[in-house]
mmCIF file of C-alpha atoms and ligand atoms in Angstrom:
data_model
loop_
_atom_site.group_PDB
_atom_site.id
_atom_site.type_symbol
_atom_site.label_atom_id
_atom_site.label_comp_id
_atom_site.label_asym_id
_atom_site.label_seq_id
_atom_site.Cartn_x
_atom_site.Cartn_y
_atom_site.Cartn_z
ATOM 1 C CA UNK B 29 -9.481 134.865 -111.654
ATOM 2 C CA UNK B 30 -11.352 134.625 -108.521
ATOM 3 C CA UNK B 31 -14.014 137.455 -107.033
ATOM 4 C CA UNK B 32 -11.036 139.241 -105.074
ATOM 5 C CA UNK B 33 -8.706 139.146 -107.768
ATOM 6 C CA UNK B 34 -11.150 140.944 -110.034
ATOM 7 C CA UNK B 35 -11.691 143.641 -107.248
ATOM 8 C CA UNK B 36 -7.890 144.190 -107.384
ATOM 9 C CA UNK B 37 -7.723 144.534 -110.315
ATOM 10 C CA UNK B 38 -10.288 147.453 -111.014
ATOM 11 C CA UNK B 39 -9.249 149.231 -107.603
ATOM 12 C CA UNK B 40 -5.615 149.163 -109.351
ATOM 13 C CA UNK B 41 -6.975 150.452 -112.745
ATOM 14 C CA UNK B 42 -8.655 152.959 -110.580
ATOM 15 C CA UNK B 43 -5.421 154.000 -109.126
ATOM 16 C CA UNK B 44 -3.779 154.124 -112.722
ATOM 17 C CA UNK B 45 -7.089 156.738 -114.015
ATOM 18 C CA UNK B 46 -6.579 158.972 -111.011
ATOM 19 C CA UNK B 47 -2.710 159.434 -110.265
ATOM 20 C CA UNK B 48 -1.645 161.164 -112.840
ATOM 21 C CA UNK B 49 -4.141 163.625 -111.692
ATOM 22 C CA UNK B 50 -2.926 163.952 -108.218
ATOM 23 C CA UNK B 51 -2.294 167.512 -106.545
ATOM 24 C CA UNK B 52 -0.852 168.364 -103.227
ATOM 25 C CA UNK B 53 -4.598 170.245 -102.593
ATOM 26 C CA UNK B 54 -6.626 167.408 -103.980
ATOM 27 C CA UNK B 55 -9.147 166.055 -101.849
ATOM 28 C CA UNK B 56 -10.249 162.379 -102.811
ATOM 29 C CA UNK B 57 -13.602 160.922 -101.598
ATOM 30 C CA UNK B 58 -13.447 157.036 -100.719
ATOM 31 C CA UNK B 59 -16.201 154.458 -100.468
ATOM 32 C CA UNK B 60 -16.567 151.167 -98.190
ATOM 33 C CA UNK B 61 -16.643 147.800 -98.949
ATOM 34 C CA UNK B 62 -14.068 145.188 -99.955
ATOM 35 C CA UNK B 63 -13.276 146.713 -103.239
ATOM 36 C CA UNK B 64 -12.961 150.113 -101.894
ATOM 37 C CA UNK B 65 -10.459 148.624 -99.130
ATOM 38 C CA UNK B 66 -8.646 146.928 -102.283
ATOM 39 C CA UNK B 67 -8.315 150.918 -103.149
ATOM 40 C CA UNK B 68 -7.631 152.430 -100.069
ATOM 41 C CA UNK B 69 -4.424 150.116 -99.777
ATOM 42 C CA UNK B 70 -2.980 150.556 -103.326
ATOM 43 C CA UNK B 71 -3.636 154.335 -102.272
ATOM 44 C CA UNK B 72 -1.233 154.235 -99.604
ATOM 45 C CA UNK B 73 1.776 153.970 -102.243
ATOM 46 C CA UNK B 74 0.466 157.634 -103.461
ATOM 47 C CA UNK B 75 -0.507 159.171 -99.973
ATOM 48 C CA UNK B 76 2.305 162.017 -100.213
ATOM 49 C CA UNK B 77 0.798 162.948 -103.617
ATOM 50 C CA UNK B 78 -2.492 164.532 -102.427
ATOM 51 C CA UNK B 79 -4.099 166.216 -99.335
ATOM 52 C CA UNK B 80 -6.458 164.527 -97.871
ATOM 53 C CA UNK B 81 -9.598 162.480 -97.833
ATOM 54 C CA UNK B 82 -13.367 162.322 -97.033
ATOM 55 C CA UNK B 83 -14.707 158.307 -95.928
ATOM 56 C CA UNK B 84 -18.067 157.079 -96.718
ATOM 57 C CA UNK B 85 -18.179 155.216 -93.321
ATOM 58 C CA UNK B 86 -16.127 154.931 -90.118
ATOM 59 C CA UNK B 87 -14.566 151.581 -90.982
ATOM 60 C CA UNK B 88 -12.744 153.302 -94.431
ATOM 61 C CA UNK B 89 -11.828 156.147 -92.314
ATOM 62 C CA UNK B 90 -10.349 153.900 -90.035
ATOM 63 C CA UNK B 91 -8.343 152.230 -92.539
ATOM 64 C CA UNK B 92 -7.145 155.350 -94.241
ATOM 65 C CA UNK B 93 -5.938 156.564 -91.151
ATOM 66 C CA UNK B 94 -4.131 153.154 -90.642
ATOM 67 C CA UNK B 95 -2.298 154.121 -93.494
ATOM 68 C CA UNK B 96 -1.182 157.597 -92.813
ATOM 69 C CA UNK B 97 -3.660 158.998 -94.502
ATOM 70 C CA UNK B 98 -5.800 162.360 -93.382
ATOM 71 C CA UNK B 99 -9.116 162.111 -93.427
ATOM 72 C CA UNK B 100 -11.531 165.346 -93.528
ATOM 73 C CA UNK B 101 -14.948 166.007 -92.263
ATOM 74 C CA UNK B 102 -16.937 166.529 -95.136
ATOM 75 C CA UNK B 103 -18.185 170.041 -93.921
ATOM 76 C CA UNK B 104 -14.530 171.572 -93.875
ATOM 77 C CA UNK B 105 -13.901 170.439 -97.593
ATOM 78 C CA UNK B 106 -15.588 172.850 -100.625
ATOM 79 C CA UNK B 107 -14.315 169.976 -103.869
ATOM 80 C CA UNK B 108 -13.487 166.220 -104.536
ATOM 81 C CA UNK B 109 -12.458 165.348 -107.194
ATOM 82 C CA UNK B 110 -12.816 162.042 -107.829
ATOM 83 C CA UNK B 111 -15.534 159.849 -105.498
ATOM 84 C CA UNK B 112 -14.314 155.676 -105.986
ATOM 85 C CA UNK B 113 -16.493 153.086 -104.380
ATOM 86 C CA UNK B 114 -18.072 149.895 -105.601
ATOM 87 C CA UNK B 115 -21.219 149.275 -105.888
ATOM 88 C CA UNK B 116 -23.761 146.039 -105.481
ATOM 89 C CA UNK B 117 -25.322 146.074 -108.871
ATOM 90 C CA UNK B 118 -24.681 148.410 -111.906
ATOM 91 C CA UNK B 119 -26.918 149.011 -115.342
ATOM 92 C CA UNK B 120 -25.738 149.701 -119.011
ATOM 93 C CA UNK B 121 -26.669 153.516 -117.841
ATOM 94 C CA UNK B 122 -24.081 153.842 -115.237
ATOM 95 C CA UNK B 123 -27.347 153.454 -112.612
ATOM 96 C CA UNK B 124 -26.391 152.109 -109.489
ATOM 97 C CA UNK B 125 -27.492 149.434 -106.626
ATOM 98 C CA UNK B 126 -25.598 150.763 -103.187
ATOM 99 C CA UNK B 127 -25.759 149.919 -99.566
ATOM 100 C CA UNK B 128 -24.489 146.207 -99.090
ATOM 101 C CA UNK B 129 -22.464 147.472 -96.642
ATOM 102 C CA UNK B 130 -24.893 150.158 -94.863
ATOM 103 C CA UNK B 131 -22.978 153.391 -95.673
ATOM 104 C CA UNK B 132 -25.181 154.208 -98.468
ATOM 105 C CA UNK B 133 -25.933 157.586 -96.934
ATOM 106 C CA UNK B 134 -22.610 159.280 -96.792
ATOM 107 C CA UNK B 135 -21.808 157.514 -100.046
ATOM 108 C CA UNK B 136 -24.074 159.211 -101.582
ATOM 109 C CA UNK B 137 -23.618 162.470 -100.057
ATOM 110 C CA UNK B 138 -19.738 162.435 -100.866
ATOM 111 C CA UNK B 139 -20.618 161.356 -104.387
ATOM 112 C CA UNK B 140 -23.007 163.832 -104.557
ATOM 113 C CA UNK B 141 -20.097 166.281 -104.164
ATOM 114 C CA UNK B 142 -17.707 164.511 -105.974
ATOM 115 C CA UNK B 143 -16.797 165.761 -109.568
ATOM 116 C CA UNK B 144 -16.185 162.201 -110.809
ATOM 117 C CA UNK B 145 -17.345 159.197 -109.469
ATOM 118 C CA UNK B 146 -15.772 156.310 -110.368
ATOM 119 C CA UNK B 147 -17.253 152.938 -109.595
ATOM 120 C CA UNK B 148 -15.223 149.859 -109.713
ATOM 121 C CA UNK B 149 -16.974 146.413 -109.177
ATOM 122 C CA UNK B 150 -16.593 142.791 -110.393
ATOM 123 C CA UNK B 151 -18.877 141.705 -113.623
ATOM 124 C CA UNK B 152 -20.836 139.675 -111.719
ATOM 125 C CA UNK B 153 -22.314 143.078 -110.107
ATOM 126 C CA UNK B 154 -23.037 144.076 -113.918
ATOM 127 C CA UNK B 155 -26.828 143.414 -114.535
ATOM 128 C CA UNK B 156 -29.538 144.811 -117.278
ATOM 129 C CA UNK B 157 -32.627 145.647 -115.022
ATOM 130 C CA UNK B 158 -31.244 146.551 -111.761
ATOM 131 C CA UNK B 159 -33.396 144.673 -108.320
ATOM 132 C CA UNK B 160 -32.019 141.312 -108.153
ATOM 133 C CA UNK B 161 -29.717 142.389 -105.400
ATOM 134 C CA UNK B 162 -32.413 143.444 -102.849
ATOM 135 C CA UNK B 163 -32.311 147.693 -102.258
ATOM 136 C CA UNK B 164 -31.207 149.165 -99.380
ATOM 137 C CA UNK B 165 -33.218 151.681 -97.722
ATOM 138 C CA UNK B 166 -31.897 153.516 -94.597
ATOM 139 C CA UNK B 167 -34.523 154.737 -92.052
ATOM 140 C CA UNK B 168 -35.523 156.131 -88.862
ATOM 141 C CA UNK B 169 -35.867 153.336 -86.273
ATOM 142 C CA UNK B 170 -38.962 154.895 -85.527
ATOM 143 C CA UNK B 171 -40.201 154.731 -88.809
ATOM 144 C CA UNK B 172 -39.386 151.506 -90.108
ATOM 145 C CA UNK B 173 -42.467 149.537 -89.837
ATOM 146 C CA UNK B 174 -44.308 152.301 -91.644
ATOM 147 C CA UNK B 175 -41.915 152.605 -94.303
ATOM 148 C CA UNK B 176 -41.950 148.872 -94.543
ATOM 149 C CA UNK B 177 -45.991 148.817 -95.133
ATOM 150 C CA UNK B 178 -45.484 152.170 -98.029
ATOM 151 C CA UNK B 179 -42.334 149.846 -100.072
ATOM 152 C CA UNK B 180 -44.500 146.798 -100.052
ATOM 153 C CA UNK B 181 -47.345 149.427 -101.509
ATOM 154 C CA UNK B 182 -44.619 149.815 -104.411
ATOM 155 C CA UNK B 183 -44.355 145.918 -105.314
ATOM 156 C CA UNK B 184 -41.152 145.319 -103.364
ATOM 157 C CA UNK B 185 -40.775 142.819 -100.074
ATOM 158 C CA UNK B 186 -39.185 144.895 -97.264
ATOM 159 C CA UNK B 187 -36.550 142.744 -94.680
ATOM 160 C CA UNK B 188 -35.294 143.942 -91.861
ATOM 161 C CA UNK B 189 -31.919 143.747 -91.568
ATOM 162 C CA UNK B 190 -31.752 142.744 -87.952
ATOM 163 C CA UNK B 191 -29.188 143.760 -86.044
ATOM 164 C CA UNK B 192 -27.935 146.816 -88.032
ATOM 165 C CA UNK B 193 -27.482 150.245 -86.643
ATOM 166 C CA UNK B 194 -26.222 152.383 -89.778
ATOM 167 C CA UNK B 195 -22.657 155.242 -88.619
ATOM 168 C CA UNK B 196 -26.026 157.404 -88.567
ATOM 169 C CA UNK B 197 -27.886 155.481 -85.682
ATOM 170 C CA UNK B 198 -30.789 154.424 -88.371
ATOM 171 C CA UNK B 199 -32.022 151.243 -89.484
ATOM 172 C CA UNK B 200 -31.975 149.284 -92.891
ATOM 173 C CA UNK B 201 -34.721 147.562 -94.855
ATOM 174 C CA UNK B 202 -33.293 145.665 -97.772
ATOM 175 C CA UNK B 203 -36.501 145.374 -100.436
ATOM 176 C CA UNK B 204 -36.581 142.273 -102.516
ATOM 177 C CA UNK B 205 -38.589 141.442 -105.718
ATOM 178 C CA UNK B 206 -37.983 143.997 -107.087
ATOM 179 C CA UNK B 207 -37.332 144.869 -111.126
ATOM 180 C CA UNK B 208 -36.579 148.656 -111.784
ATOM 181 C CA UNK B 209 -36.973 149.807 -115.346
ATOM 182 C CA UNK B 210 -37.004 153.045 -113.929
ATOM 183 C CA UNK B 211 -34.409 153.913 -111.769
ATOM 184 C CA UNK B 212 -34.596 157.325 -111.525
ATOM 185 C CA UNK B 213 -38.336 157.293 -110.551
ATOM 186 C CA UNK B 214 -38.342 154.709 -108.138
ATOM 187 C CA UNK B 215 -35.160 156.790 -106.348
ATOM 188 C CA UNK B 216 -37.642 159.833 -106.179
ATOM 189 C CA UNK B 217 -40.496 157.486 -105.009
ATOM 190 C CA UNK B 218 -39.139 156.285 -102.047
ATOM 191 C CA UNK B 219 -36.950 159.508 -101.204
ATOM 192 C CA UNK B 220 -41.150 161.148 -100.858
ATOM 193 C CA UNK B 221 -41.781 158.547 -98.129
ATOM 194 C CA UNK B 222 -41.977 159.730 -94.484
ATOM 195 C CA UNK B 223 -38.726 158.436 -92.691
ATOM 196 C CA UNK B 224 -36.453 157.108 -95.265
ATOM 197 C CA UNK B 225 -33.191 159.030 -95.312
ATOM 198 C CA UNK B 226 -31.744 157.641 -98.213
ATOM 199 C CA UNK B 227 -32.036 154.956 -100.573
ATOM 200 C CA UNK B 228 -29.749 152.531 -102.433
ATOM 201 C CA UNK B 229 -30.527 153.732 -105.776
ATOM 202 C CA UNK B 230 -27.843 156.077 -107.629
ATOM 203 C CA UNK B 231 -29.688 156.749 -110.315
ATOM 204 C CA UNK B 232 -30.350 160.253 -110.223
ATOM 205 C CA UNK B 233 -26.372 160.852 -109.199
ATOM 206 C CA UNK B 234 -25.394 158.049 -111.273
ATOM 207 C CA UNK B 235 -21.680 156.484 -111.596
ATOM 208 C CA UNK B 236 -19.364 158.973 -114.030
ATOM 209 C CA UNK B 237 -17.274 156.034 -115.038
ATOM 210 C CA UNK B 238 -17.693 152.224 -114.498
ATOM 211 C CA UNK B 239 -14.388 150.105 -114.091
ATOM 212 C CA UNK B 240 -15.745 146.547 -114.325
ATOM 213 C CA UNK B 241 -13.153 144.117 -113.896
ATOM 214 C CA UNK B 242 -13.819 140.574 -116.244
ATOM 215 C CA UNK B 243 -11.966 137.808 -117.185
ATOM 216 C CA UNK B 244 -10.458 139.136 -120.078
ATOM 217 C CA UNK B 245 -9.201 142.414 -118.610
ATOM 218 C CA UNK B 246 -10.853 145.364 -116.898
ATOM 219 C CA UNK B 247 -13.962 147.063 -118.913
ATOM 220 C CA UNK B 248 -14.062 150.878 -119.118
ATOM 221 C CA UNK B 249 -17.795 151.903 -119.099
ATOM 222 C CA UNK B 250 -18.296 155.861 -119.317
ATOM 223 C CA UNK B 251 -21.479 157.922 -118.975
ATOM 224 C CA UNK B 252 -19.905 159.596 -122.210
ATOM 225 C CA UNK B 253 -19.996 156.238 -123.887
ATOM 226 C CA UNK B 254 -23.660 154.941 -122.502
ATOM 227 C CA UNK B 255 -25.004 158.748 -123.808
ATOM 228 C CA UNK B 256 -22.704 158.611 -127.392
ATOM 229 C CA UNK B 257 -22.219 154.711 -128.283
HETATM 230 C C1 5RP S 303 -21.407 149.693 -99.169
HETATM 231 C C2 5RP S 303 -21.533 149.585 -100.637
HETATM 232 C C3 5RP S 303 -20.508 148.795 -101.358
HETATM 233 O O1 5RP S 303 -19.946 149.589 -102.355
HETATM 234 C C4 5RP S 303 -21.155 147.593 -101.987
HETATM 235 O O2 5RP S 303 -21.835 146.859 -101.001
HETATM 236 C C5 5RP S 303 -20.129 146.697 -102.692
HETATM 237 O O3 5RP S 303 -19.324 146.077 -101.745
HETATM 238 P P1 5RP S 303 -18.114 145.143 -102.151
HETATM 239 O O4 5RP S 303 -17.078 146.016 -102.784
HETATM 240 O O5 5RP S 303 -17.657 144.566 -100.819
HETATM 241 O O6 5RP S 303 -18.606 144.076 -103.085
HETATM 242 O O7 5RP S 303 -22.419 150.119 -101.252
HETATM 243 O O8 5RP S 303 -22.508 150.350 -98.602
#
């Protein structure tokens, strides 16, 4: 199976974990990316089945309005449910690389919220020490050359990525080199720095289930089974 068929097949085993616990009030939260959009379309099938729901970015808002679907402001919705988005790199602890795509913000606000959080990426995002996939980190424009010289004080190489203006009007550095054995640290670390507003790492709000999709089916990975093996 190729890349795309893999992220099929997770976003469909993420529609089989979640439809059965559809309600005409629920409220679903949806990431970005490909394998979100792989979601958001099998979702379409089951659109009569729940309320509403709240987009990580403008361009999965877009598309679940393409589909008929209605999409909340964040602020006029008190529970989701379930939160599904992929994810750039995932650990053995559920820990999380996010922000390929620039939304990492609102993702994690909306997972933040979320009751579940189900991620659903291809194995080749599965990785033991998360940093190989360089981390996001979203920032004031005015800040970013600042922030750039305080990351490279932490180990990490700081990159522009040129050309970027994030749904919030803010910048992203993507930081290479980096190996995090400590996920939940480094999150805090760089959350203390002057003019980030977020980072890539969900660590600290980590995934509640992992769908990874393989060549020999798709994995289920919970938090339950990382804490009791
Ligand atoms: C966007 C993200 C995406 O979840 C991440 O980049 C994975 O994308 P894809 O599903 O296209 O591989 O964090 O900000």
């Amino acid at each position: 199976m190729n890349q795309n068929q893999l992220k099929q097949a997770v976003a469909q085993a993420a529609i089989d974990r979640i439809v059965p616990h559809l309600e005409p009030s629920a409220v679903l939260g949806i990431g970005t990316g490909s394998t979100a959009n792989f979601f958001i379309d099998l979702l379409a099938e089951y659109k009569d089945k729940f309320a509403a729901a709240v987009a990580s970015s403008n361009a999965s808002a877009e598309r679940l309005r393409k589909h008929g679907i209605e999409v909340r402001d964040l602020n006029d919705v008190s529970e989701i449910g379930f939160y599904i988005d992929g994810a750039d790199e995932a650990d053995p602890n559920l820990a999380l690389i996010k922000g390929g795509g620039a939304a990492l913000t609102q993702e994690k606000i909306v997972a933040a919220v979320a009751r579940t959080f189900i991620c659903i990426a291809d194995q080749s995002k599965q990785v033991q020490v998360l940093g190989k996939f360089p981390l996001p980190v979203e920032v004031i424009p005015l800040a970013r050359n600042y922030v750039a010289r305080e990351l490279s004080k932490l180990g990490g190489r700081p990159v522009y990525r040129a050309g970027v203006v994030t749904d919030n009007g803010c910048h992203i550095l993507d930081v290479h080199d980096l190996q995090i054995h400590d996920p939940v640290g480094l999150e805090q670390r760089i959350n203390q720095i002057t003019g980030v507003v977020t980072n890539g790492l969900f660590a600290m709000r980590r995934a509640d289930v992992l769908l990874l999709g393989t060549e020999t089916g798709v994995q289920t990975i919970t938090r339950d089974s990382v804490l009791n093996p």
